């Protein structure tokens, strides 16, 4: 009996806050990634009732309080995936109707789905659940945390599809012209979700693939003063100037081994032109681990590492419209913190602990451990 | 030497002022200047005169070629197929400005093109005339809404099928035959004419059809075979007879016009001919005789030659006048058929189509007499910018 | 009224759009400048001339994993490594390049780069198909440069990935201006086969098919072994037969005079007695019959003899155990396992038999092929911990994935594989397993130099490769005289 208890104690992660009741503690990490390229050695994060009250060096931290967690590796804000299909259970597409602007991902997503547990294991704490690109107006995205219970924003963006995948040959619309006419007709006499879009209260996600599709999407956004981001847009870097002028961001990825060099170079070009870049996923179809792999591959292709880190955190959070709450370790933000074995920008590091809202969550079961679902 | 010309080539990307000298300058105004020189300033032709040397040299200069029938759009995604009559749709919205075909056309001497909607639609929509090279989409557009385009023949009915059994998509509709295609045309114009009186009969595209009936918007109908050309002409004559309107009819791809040239003489404004080919067997089951251009020109029909979006090098526009001349067409008429004639048909002759002071500097530089099999296009300027640099070409 | 041109506001610049609407690989600078502005960039052009004497200085010189020289130096003279150390005296005007980390070029143990596209998945090819025949000599040199710029200097190529009979693999060096015929390091590196691999054709193999596949492989090795024995016996028998004839001939030659006299005597005797004289006839033994030539058995004979290692792609523990049990009796067989997603379950068996394992450390989604169900990024670390020799490869599915092998290796390191082991898995281990350890894998005297000069940890995303030497020539990076 005693040996069982001892064994059980040995299995408990050494870093777990020992029965600290509410989500209040202080974290001391050997290295703290704050934002951009800013790394603080011997950093401290103070968490009170699930919110960060201080994040910085040990000197400015003052009293550390009773509950102190020491971590010998790195700590950072939880990663934000600006696009994913996690939690939808394959229900993200209404194939018969091309125009389902009022359909909400929030109505379909299962917050407790195993997809989110896998995402947590990769250090992702916030995700924008988007819909299929195969519709001209697929619906409204939602922004959730991967803790199985929190919705950050019920309505994230109106997702519009302007790629050839949104068109069909056997149902209306079959042409780009008609697709754009549909959208413009709605914006001319906006009701419902369109009203919020035309008033600037809701941003859009514009899915486009080829360069002429990107051009059409950017023209649409410019003309109607839409805010938001392009999705996918593989060679967007070759149109970086136009995208910058339109004030749009780009959600790129996911990229895996063997991705074309020209596409990765395009991301680097976007970075150089200061177009905000965020990384996205197509999970669960592709693995959640690709979020950081995409960032690493873009860095190798020339993207500034600071911009790559922002693309995983702050920029992705602001594209998701929740930049005030998540994406960085700063006073007032949610205590979504990930403990890493090394620098999270490097693929040689892995997740060692995940806190969401100051509460530690199970973070095993990602690509590091076998077993498909 | 090579390094110097390469260096020069690199620097001249934005240069829009040149002097080009040639042994012969074919202005397409009827005048040919021997030992001539064209001066270009800021993208426009400043003067065409005799004598003098130039930055660029060649054997002959012609105006930039104009092709009224080119395919550089996004194929099926560029036409809205849920209806067969879509006069209000613009092909300009579906252009792929990144297509390699622009470079191909420009480097073979074609400087302005009219892009038409696909012939899969009975009435596909509005065509647009653009330059094949330039800085921006806006600057390259020469004339928006240049013509209302449609087709008569078997192409518009091809993807439709009769509703045997349960229709599972919208292709289960008329027209499925040539008769049905003609019915669609007549109904569209009839309804548009009726809508002048009764506004309730108006729908999307009525405005464009009414403009065509008024003669303000040229109507371009693709009709290859002689019976289809006849149908197009009869359509125009019927509408005129009934007092519904007077169409300005241009027949595109009029391959079998040689069979009944009187039709075009009496009722068509112009004819655009498809590319000549080795066998004469052309689109929609037609036979395109080699002397078609000569026959029509003799009868006074305004003709324009075209490449009709062909990919094969021998079918590009720069070779068509040569084929037409082998069929008997005179050189001057052949030159006109690829320069000033298409410019007039498209209504852009104030800007392009001939070498005259004040017009856009769209020029083609040849290594020998133009359109001969032994001559090559060694230089092309579009709006004064070098698209193909003669200094880097083998002469 | 709608405005006419949609793109009134947008430039659509022609010159700045790189080569073609179709997705082509391009060096990043081409995107910014456009091909027209770089007339000197000719595809496949010669790299800048390599200096005759090149000195490479590194803060950390990895001669081989486990042997690191701090502030080490390397002297490459006419392409060969002639000195390695910490205190090499530089002559006047020496060309020196510096880097933070210098190590041997990486070898991708499981690659499909430069394979002719039809050869990659051709099911009809047999074990005698050779990788050197399936190589695409006209592979886009930009792809080759991309791999070199990532640090991959050699690859093991196998025709017919994932097929039952994989053909004879080769190890090739990458060099942008040399043909693969010139840069083949070893044309007969190994043979390959696959068990229970579904290859994305949607058809999941049922367990009976997979187990019978194991039996087929073992049977093929057994046939090969029998063929080997037969061939050896034939050789011995042939030698015996020839020796017998030679001996007899010698015997006859030696006793010729006596035999002649005896024969004449016998002839006259017979004549006297009135008998017929018969000459003694010497009948040869029947010539031993050579075993019928079978190219498949030839290859498996070489495999059974241990000449060619056999790389078996197998994932499930069931098939792996069956394979190991069935091949135990072939004591000369050199087995290498690839994939091995569930190998952790029989790690001790693999460690005991000293069987190397090629791991593809790639993250996989839920829609992975059924054989990868047990795959995880921690596999390399788990197997290494159990004492198995782990090699790393890029999976041989996507030809360009070889470029990202260092990032995949980083993932394996992140999940527990020691850095030094990962480095070995990319250099010395594949060199040893594929019998090219005398040419590749380490920075030692007398080698033709395959060297990487990096500005940081080879597995870090922020590291870039500054210089690469392949077969002694500078193929990435330029030196000023």
PDB file of C-alpha atoms in Angstrom, chain B residues 6 88 90 92-93 95 97-100 102-103 106 132-138 140-141 144-145 207-208 387, chain C residues 1-22 33 36-37 39-40:
ATOM      1  CA  UNK B   6      23.162  42.845 -71.454  1.00  0.00           C
ATOM      2  CA  UNK B  88     -23.822  41.768 -67.600  1.00  0.00           C
ATOM      3  CA  UNK B  90     -17.442  41.048 -67.386  1.00  0.00           C
ATOM      4  CA  UNK B  92     -12.299  41.562 -67.045  1.00  0.00           C
ATOM      5  CA  UNK B  93     -13.102  40.285 -63.546  1.00  0.00           C
ATOM      6  CA  UNK B  95      -8.421  37.763 -65.957  1.00  0.00           C
ATOM      7  CA  UNK B  97      -2.709  38.798 -64.773  1.00  0.00           C
ATOM      8  CA  UNK B  98      -0.042  36.279 -63.795  1.00  0.00           C
ATOM      9  CA  UNK B  99      -0.544  33.962 -66.747  1.00  0.00           C
ATOM     10  CA  UNK B 100       2.587  33.167 -68.770  1.00  0.00           C
ATOM     11  CA  UNK B 102       0.828  37.453 -71.646  1.00  0.00           C
ATOM     12  CA  UNK B 103       4.549  37.197 -72.173  1.00  0.00           C
ATOM     13  CA  UNK B 106       3.757  40.184 -76.217  1.00  0.00           C
ATOM     14  CA  UNK B 132      -0.229  42.557 -73.247  1.00  0.00           C
ATOM     15  CA  UNK B 133       2.355  44.270 -71.049  1.00  0.00           C
ATOM     16  CA  UNK B 134       2.468  47.176 -68.677  1.00  0.00           C
ATOM     17  CA  UNK B 135       2.736  48.274 -65.090  1.00  0.00           C
ATOM     18  CA  UNK B 136      -0.718  47.782 -63.703  1.00  0.00           C
ATOM     19  CA  UNK B 137      -4.070  46.332 -64.609  1.00  0.00           C
ATOM     20  CA  UNK B 138      -5.556  49.789 -64.748  1.00  0.00           C
ATOM     21  CA  UNK B 140      -3.146  48.152 -69.331  1.00  0.00           C
ATOM     22  CA  UNK B 141      -6.880  48.343 -69.864  1.00  0.00           C
ATOM     23  CA  UNK B 144     -13.503  48.137 -70.905  1.00  0.00           C
ATOM     24  CA  UNK B 145     -16.828  46.689 -72.109  1.00  0.00           C
ATOM     25  CA  UNK B 207     -29.215  47.071 -70.134  1.00  0.00           C
ATOM     26  CA  UNK B 208     -26.388  45.556 -72.145  1.00  0.00           C
ATOM     27  CA  UNK B 387       9.121  43.950 -74.014  1.00  0.00           C
TER      28      UNK B 387
ATOM     29  CA  UNK C   1     -23.423  51.876 -61.901  1.00  0.00           C
ATOM     30  CA  UNK C   2     -20.543  49.570 -61.283  1.00  0.00           C
ATOM     31  CA  UNK C   3     -17.147  50.816 -62.044  1.00  0.00           C
ATOM     32  CA  UNK C   4     -15.581  49.029 -64.929  1.00  0.00           C
ATOM     33  CA  UNK C   5     -12.224  47.658 -64.033  1.00  0.00           C
ATOM     34  CA  UNK C   6     -12.032  45.839 -60.736  1.00  0.00           C
ATOM     35  CA  UNK C   7      -8.349  46.391 -60.420  1.00  0.00           C
ATOM     36  CA  UNK C   8      -8.373  50.133 -60.799  1.00  0.00           C
ATOM     37  CA  UNK C   9      -6.456  50.390 -57.568  1.00  0.00           C
ATOM     38  CA  UNK C  10      -4.013  47.618 -57.939  1.00  0.00           C
ATOM     39  CA  UNK C  11      -0.764  47.254 -59.756  1.00  0.00           C
ATOM     40  CA  UNK C  12      -0.326  43.969 -61.530  1.00  0.00           C
ATOM     41  CA  UNK C  13       3.377  44.088 -62.098  1.00  0.00           C
ATOM     42  CA  UNK C  14       4.595  41.687 -64.668  1.00  0.00           C
ATOM     43  CA  UNK C  15       8.324  41.932 -64.179  1.00  0.00           C
ATOM     44  CA  UNK C  16       8.386  41.205 -60.478  1.00  0.00           C
ATOM     45  CA  UNK C  17       6.444  37.981 -60.651  1.00  0.00           C
ATOM     46  CA  UNK C  18       8.990  35.219 -60.689  1.00  0.00           C
ATOM     47  CA  UNK C  19       9.087  32.304 -63.074  1.00  0.00           C
ATOM     48  CA  UNK C  20       5.746  30.987 -64.098  1.00  0.00           C
ATOM     49  CA  UNK C  21       2.339  30.482 -62.602  1.00  0.00           C
ATOM     50  CA  UNK C  22       3.116  26.910 -61.909  1.00  0.00           C
ATOM     51  CA  UNK C  33      14.453  40.817 -58.293  1.00  0.00           C
ATOM     52  CA  UNK C  36      15.384  39.349 -65.991  1.00  0.00           C
ATOM     53  CA  UNK C  37      17.582  41.310 -63.630  1.00  0.00           C
ATOM     54  CA  UNK C  39      21.357  37.585 -66.441  1.00  0.00           C
ATOM     55  CA  UNK C  40      24.373  35.871 -64.998  1.00  0.00           C
TER      56      UNK C  40
END
